[in-house]
mmCIF file of C-alpha atoms in Angstrom:
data_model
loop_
_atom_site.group_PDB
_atom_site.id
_atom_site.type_symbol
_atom_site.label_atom_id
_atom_site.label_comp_id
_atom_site.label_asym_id
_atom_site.label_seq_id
_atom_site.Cartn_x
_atom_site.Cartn_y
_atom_site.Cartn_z
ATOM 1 C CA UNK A 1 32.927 -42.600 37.859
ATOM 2 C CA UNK A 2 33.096 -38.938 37.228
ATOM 3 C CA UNK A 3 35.145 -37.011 40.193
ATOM 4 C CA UNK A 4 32.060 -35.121 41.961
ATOM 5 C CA UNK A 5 35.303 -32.351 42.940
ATOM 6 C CA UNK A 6 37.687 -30.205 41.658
ATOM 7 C CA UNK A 7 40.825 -28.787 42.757
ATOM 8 C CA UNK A 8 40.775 -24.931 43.365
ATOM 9 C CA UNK A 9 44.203 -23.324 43.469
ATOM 10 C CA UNK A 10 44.529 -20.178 45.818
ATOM 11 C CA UNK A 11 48.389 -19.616 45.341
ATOM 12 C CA UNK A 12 51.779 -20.239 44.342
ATOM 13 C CA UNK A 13 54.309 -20.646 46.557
ATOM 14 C CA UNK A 14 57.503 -22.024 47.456
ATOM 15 C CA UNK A 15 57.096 -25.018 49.651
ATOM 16 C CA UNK A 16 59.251 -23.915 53.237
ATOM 17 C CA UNK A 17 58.961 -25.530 56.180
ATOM 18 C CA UNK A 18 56.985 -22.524 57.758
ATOM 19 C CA UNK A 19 54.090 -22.891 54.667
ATOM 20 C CA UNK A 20 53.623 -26.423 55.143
ATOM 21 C CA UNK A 21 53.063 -26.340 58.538
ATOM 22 C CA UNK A 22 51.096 -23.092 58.247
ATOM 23 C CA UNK A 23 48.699 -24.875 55.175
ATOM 24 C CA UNK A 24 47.384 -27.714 57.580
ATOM 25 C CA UNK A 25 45.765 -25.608 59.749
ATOM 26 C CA UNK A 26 43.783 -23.668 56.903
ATOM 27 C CA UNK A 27 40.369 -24.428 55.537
ATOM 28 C CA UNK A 28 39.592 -23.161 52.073
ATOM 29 C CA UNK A 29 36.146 -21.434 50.513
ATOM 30 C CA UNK A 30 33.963 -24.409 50.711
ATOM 31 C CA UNK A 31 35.195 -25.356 53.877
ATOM 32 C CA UNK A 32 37.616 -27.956 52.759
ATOM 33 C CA UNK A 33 41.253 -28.701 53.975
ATOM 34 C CA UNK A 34 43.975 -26.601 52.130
ATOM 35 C CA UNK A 35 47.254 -28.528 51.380
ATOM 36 C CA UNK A 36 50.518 -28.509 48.910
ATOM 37 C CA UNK A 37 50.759 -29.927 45.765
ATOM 38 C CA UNK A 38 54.211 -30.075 44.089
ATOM 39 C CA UNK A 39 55.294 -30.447 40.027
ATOM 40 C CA UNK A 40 54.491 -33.648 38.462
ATOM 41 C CA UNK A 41 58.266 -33.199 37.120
ATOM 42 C CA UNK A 42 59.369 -33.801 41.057
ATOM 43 C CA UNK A 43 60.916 -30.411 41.842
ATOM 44 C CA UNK A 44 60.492 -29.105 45.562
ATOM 45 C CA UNK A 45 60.739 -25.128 44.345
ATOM 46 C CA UNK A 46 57.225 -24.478 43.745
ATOM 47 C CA UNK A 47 53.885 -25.345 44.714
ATOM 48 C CA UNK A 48 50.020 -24.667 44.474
ATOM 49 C CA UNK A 49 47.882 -24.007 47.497
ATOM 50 C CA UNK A 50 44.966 -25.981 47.048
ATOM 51 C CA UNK A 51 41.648 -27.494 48.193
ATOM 52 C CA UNK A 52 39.269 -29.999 46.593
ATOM 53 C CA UNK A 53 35.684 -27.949 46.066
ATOM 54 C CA UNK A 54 32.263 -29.227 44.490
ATOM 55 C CA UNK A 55 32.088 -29.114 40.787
ATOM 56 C CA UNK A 56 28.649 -28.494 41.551
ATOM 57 C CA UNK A 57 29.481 -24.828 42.945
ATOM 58 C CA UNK A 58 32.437 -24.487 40.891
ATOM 59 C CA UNK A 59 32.269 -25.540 37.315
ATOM 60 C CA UNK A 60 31.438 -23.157 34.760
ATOM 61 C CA UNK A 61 27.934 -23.536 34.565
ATOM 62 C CA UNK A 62 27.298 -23.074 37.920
ATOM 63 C CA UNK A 63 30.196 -20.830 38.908
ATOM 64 C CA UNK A 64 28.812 -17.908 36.220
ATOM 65 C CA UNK A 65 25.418 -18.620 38.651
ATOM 66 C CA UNK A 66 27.094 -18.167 41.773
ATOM 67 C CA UNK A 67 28.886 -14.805 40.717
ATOM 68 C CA UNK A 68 25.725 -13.259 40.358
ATOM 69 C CA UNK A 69 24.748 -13.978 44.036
ATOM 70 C CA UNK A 70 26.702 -11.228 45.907
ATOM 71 C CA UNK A 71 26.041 -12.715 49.448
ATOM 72 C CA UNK A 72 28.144 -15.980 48.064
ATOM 73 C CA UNK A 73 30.735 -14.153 46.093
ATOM 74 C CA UNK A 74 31.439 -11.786 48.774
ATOM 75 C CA UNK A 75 31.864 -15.315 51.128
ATOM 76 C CA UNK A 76 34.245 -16.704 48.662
ATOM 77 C CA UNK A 77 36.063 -13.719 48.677
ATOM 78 C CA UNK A 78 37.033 -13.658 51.801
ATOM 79 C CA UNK A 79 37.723 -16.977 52.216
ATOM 80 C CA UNK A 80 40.183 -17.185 49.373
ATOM 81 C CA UNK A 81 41.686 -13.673 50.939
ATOM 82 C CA UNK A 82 41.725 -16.060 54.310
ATOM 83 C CA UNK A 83 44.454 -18.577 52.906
ATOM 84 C CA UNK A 84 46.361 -16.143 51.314
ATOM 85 C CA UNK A 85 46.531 -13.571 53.806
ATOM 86 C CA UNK A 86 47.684 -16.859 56.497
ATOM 87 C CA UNK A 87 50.046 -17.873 53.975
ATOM 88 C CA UNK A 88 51.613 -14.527 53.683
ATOM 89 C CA UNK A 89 51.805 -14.203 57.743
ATOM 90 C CA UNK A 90 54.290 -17.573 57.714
ATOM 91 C CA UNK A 91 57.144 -15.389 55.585
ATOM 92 C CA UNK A 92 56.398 -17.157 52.383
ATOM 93 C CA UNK A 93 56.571 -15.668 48.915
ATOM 94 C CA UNK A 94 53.322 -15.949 47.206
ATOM 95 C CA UNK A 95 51.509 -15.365 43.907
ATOM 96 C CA UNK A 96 48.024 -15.157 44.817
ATOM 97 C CA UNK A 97 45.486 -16.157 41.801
ATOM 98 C CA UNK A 98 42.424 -15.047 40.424
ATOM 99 C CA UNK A 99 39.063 -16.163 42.701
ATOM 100 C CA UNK A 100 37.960 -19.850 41.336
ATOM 101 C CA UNK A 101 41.224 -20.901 39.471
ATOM 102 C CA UNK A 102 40.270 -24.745 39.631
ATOM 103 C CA UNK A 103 41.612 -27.674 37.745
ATOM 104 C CA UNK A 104 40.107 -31.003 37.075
ATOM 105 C CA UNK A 105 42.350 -32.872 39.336
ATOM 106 C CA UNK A 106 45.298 -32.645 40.519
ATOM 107 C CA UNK A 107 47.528 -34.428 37.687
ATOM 108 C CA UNK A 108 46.147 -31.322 35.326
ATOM 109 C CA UNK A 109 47.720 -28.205 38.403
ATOM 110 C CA UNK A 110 50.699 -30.453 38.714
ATOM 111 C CA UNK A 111 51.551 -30.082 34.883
ATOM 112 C CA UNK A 112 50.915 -26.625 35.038
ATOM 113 C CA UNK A 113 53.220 -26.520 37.325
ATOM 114 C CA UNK A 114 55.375 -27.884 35.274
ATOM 115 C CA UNK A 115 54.797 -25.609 32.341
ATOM 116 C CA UNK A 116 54.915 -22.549 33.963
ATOM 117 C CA UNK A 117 57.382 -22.984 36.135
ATOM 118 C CA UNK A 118 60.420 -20.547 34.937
ATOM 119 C CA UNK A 119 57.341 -17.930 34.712
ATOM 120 C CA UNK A 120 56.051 -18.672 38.703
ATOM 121 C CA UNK A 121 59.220 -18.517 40.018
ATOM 122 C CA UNK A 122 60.730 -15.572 38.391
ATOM 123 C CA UNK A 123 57.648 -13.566 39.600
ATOM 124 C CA UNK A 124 58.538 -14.608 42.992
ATOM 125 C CA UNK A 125 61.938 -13.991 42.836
ATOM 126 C CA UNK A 126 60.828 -10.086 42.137
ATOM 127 C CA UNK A 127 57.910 -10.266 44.540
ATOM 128 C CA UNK A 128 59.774 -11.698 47.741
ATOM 129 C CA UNK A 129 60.225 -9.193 50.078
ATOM 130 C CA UNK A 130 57.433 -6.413 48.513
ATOM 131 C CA UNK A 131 53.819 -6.033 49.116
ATOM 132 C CA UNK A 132 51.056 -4.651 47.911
ATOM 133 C CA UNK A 133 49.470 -0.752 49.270
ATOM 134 C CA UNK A 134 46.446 1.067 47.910
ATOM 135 C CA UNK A 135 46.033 4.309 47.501
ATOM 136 C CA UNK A 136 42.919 6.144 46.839
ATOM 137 C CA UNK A 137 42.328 9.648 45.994
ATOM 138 C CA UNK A 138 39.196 11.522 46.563
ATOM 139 C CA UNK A 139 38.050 14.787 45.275
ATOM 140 C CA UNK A 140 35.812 16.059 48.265
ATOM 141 C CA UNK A 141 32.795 17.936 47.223
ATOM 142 C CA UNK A 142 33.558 21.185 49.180
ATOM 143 C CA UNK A 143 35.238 22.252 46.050
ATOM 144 C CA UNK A 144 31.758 22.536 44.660
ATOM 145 C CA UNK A 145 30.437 26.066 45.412
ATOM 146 C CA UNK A 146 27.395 25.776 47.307
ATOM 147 C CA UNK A 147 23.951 26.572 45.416
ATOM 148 C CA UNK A 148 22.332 28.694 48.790
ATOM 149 C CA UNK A 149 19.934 30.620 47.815
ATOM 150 C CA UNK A 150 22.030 32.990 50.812
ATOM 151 C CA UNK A 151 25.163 32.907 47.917
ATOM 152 C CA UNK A 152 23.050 33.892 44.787
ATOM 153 C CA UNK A 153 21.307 37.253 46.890
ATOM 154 C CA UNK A 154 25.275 38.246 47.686
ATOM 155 C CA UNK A 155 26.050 37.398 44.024
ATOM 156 C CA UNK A 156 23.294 39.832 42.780
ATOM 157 C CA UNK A 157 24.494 41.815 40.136
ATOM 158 C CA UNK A 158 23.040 45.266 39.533
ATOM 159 C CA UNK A 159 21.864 46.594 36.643
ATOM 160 C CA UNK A 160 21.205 43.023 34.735
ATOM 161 C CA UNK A 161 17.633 40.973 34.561
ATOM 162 C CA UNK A 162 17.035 38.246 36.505
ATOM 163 C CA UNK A 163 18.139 35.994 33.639
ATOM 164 C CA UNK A 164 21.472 37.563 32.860
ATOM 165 C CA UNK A 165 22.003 38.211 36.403
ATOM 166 C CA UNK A 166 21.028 34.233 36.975
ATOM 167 C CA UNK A 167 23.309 33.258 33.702
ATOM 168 C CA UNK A 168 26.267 35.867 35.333
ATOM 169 C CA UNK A 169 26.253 33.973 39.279
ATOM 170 C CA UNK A 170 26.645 30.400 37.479
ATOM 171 C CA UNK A 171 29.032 31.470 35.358
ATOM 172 C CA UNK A 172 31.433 32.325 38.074
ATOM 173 C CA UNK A 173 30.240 29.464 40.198
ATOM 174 C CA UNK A 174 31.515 26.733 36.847
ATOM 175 C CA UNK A 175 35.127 28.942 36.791
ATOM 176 C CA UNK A 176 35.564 28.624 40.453
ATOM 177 C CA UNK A 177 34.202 25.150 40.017
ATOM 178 C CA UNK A 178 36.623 24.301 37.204
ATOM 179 C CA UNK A 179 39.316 26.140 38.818
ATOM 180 C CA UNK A 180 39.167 23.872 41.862
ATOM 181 C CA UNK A 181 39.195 21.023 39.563
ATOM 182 C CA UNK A 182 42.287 21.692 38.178
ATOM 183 C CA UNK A 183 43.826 22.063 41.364
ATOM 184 C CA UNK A 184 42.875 18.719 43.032
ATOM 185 C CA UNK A 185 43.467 17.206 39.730
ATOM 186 C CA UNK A 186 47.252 18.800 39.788
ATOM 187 C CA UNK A 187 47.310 17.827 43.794
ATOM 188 C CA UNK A 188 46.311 14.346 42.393
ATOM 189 C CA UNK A 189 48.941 14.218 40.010
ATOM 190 C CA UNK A 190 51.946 15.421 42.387
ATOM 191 C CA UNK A 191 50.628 12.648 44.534
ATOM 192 C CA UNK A 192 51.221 9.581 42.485
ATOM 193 C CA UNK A 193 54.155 10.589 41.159
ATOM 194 C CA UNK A 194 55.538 10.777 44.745
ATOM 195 C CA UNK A 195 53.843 7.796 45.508
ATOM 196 C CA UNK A 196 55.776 6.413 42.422
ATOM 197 C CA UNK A 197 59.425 7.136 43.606
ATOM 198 C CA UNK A 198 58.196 5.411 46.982
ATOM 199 C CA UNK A 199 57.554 2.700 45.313
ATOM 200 C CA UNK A 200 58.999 -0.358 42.943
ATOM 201 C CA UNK A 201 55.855 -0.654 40.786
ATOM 202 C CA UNK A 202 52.600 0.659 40.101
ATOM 203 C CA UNK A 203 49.012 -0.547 38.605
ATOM 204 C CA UNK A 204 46.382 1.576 37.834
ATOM 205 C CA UNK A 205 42.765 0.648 38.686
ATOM 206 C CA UNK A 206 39.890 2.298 37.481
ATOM 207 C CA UNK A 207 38.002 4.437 39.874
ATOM 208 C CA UNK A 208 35.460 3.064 41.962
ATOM 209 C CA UNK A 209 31.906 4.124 41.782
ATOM 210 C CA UNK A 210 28.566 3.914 43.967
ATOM 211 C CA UNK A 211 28.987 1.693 47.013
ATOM 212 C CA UNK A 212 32.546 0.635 45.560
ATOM 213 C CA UNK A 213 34.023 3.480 46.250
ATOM 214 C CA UNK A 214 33.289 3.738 49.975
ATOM 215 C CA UNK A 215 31.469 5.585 52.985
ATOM 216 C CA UNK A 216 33.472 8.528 52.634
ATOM 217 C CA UNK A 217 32.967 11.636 51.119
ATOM 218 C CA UNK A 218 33.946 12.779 47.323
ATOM 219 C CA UNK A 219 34.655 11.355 44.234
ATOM 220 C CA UNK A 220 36.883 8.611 43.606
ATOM 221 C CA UNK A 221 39.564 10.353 41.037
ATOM 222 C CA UNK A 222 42.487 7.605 41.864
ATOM 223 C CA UNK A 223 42.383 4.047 42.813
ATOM 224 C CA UNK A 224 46.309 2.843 42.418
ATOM 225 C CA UNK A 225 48.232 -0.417 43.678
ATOM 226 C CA UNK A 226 51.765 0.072 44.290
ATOM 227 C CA UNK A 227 54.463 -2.967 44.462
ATOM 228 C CA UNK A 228 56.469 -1.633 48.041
ATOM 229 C CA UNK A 229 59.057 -3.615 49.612
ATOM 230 C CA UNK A 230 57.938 -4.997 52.657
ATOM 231 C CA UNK A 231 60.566 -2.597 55.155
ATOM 232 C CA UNK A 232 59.630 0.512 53.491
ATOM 233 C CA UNK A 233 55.709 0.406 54.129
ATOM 234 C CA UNK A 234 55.566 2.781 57.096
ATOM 235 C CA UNK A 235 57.583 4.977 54.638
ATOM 236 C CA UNK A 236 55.751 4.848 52.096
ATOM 237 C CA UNK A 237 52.653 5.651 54.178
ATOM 238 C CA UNK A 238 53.945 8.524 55.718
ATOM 239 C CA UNK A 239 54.991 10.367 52.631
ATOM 240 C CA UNK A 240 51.521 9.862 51.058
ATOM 241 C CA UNK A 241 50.024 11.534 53.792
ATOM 242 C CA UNK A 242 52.642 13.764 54.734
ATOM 243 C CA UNK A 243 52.112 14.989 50.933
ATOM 244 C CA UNK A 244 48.570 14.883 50.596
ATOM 245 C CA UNK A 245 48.582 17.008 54.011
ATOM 246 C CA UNK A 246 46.872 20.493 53.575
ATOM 247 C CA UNK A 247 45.642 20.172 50.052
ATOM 248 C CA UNK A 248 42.382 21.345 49.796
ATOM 249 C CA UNK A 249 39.674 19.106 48.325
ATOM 250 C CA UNK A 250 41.536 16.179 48.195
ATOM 251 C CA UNK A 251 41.125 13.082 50.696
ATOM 252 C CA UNK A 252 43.543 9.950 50.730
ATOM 253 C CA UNK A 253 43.246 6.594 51.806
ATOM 254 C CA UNK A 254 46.255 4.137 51.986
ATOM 255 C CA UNK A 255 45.170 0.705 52.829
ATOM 256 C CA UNK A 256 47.725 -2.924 53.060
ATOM 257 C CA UNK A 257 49.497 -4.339 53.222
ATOM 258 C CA UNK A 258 48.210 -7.086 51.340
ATOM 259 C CA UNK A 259 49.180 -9.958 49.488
ATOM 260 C CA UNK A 260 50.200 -8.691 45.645
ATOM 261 C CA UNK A 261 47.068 -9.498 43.880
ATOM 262 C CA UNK A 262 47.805 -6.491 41.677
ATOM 263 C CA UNK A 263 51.301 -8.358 40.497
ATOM 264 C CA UNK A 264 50.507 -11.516 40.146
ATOM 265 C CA UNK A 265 50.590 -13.445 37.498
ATOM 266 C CA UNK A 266 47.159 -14.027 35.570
ATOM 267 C CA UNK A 267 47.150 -17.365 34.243
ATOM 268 C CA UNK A 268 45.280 -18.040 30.804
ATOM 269 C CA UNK A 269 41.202 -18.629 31.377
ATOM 270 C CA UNK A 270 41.583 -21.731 29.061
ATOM 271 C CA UNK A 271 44.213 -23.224 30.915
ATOM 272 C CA UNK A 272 42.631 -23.124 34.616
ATOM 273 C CA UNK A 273 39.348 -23.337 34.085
ATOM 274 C CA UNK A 274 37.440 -26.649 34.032
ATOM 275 C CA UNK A 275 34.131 -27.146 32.409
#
């Protein structure tokens, strides 16, 4: 009889005594209890975090269905961020994966285990101690000159027709434009790099569009994750702002700590994935 579940992994981890007792009190994104599962070779140093979940939600099929439903995927999101985040608060080291990693049971995550191991734990060794801060840079959109009709009647200039007078106001209006550009994008640019020297590592995100980006006003021109160690956050947070302080047309956002999604290993689609 065909197993009606499979097992979803949410992280790797070293097995202490603070995780395991942390992992029996967590519930995973379909509800389900969230427990350890160790090598098939027999070694104690790693682990997956895992829960059993319906192949009927979580298969291919009807996984690509689900990802279309935002309601569910944002659900499952947060879930998954749930058992990481808890599993982070007990001290441990972990390697979060990728939403709906699953496996077909739980002889197929233990010889992953197995084969990846030298790769899972020397990611852990350099991501023990460090985690994970955004930062997010937004151009603000009073660097756009305003298009009053107040502005253009100031602007007039004499002796020109209305067209070349027209042509002559948005002229000036694209250099001071383009001018104020340049000077959020250098603002930007002075910005990461100190962000950089505050930090071990960086990845670069695209910038986030439409409701992606935000509430807030502007333009998202920078959407970094940087790798910080975990006693050097508050530092790293003031010299962002303390840098970003004054600039005009710029806006910041520092977010975290989080678990480091951003330097965690990816494993191989064709290697998780059941179907």
């Amino acid at each position: 009889m065909t197993d009606p579940n499979l097992v979803y992994i949410y992280a790797v981890l070293r097995p202490t005594p603070e995780a395991t007792a942390a992992v029996t009190q967590l519930r995973g994104v379909a509800g389900e209890p969230v427990h350890l599962v160790a090598p098939a070779a027999g070694t104690h140093r790693l682990a997956f975090a895992v829960g059993h979940v319906p192949a009927a939600d979580y298969a291919e099929a009807p996984l690509a269905a689900h990802l279309d439903d935002l309601d569910w995927l944002e659900s499952t999101v947060r879930s998954h961020h749930a058992v990481v985040a808890a599993l982070v608060g007990c001290g441990a080291a972990v390697l979060p994966l990728r939403l709906a990693t699953v496996y077909l049971d739980e002889a197929s995550a233990r010889q992953a285990l197995d084969t990846r191991r030298d790769y899972f734990l020397s990611l852990l060794e350099r991501l023990t101690g460090h985690v994970e801060l955004g930062v997010k840079l937004y151009a603000t959109p009073d660097i756009t000159p305003p298009e009053a009709d107040t502005d253009a009647a100031r602007e007039q200039p004499t002796g020109l027709g209305a067209g070349r007078a027209y042509l002559s106001i948005r002229r000036r209006r694209q250099r001071r434009n383009d001018e104020a550009w340049r000077t959020v994008a250098q603002a930007a640019a002075h910005l990461t790099e100190t962000a950089r020297a505050l930090a071990v590592d960086r990845v670069a995100h695209s910038p986030q569009r439409g409701s992606l980006a935000g509430p807030g006003p502007g333009t998202n021109v920078g959407n970094d994750a940087y790798l910080v160690r975990a006693d050097r956050v508050d530092a790293f947070r003031t010299g962002i702002l303390a840098a970003a302080e004054g600039v005009p047309g710029l806006r910041v956002e520092v977010t975290g700590p989080w678990a480091p999604y951003s330097f965690a290993l990816q494993p191989e689609p064709q290697s998780e994935t059941a179907a």
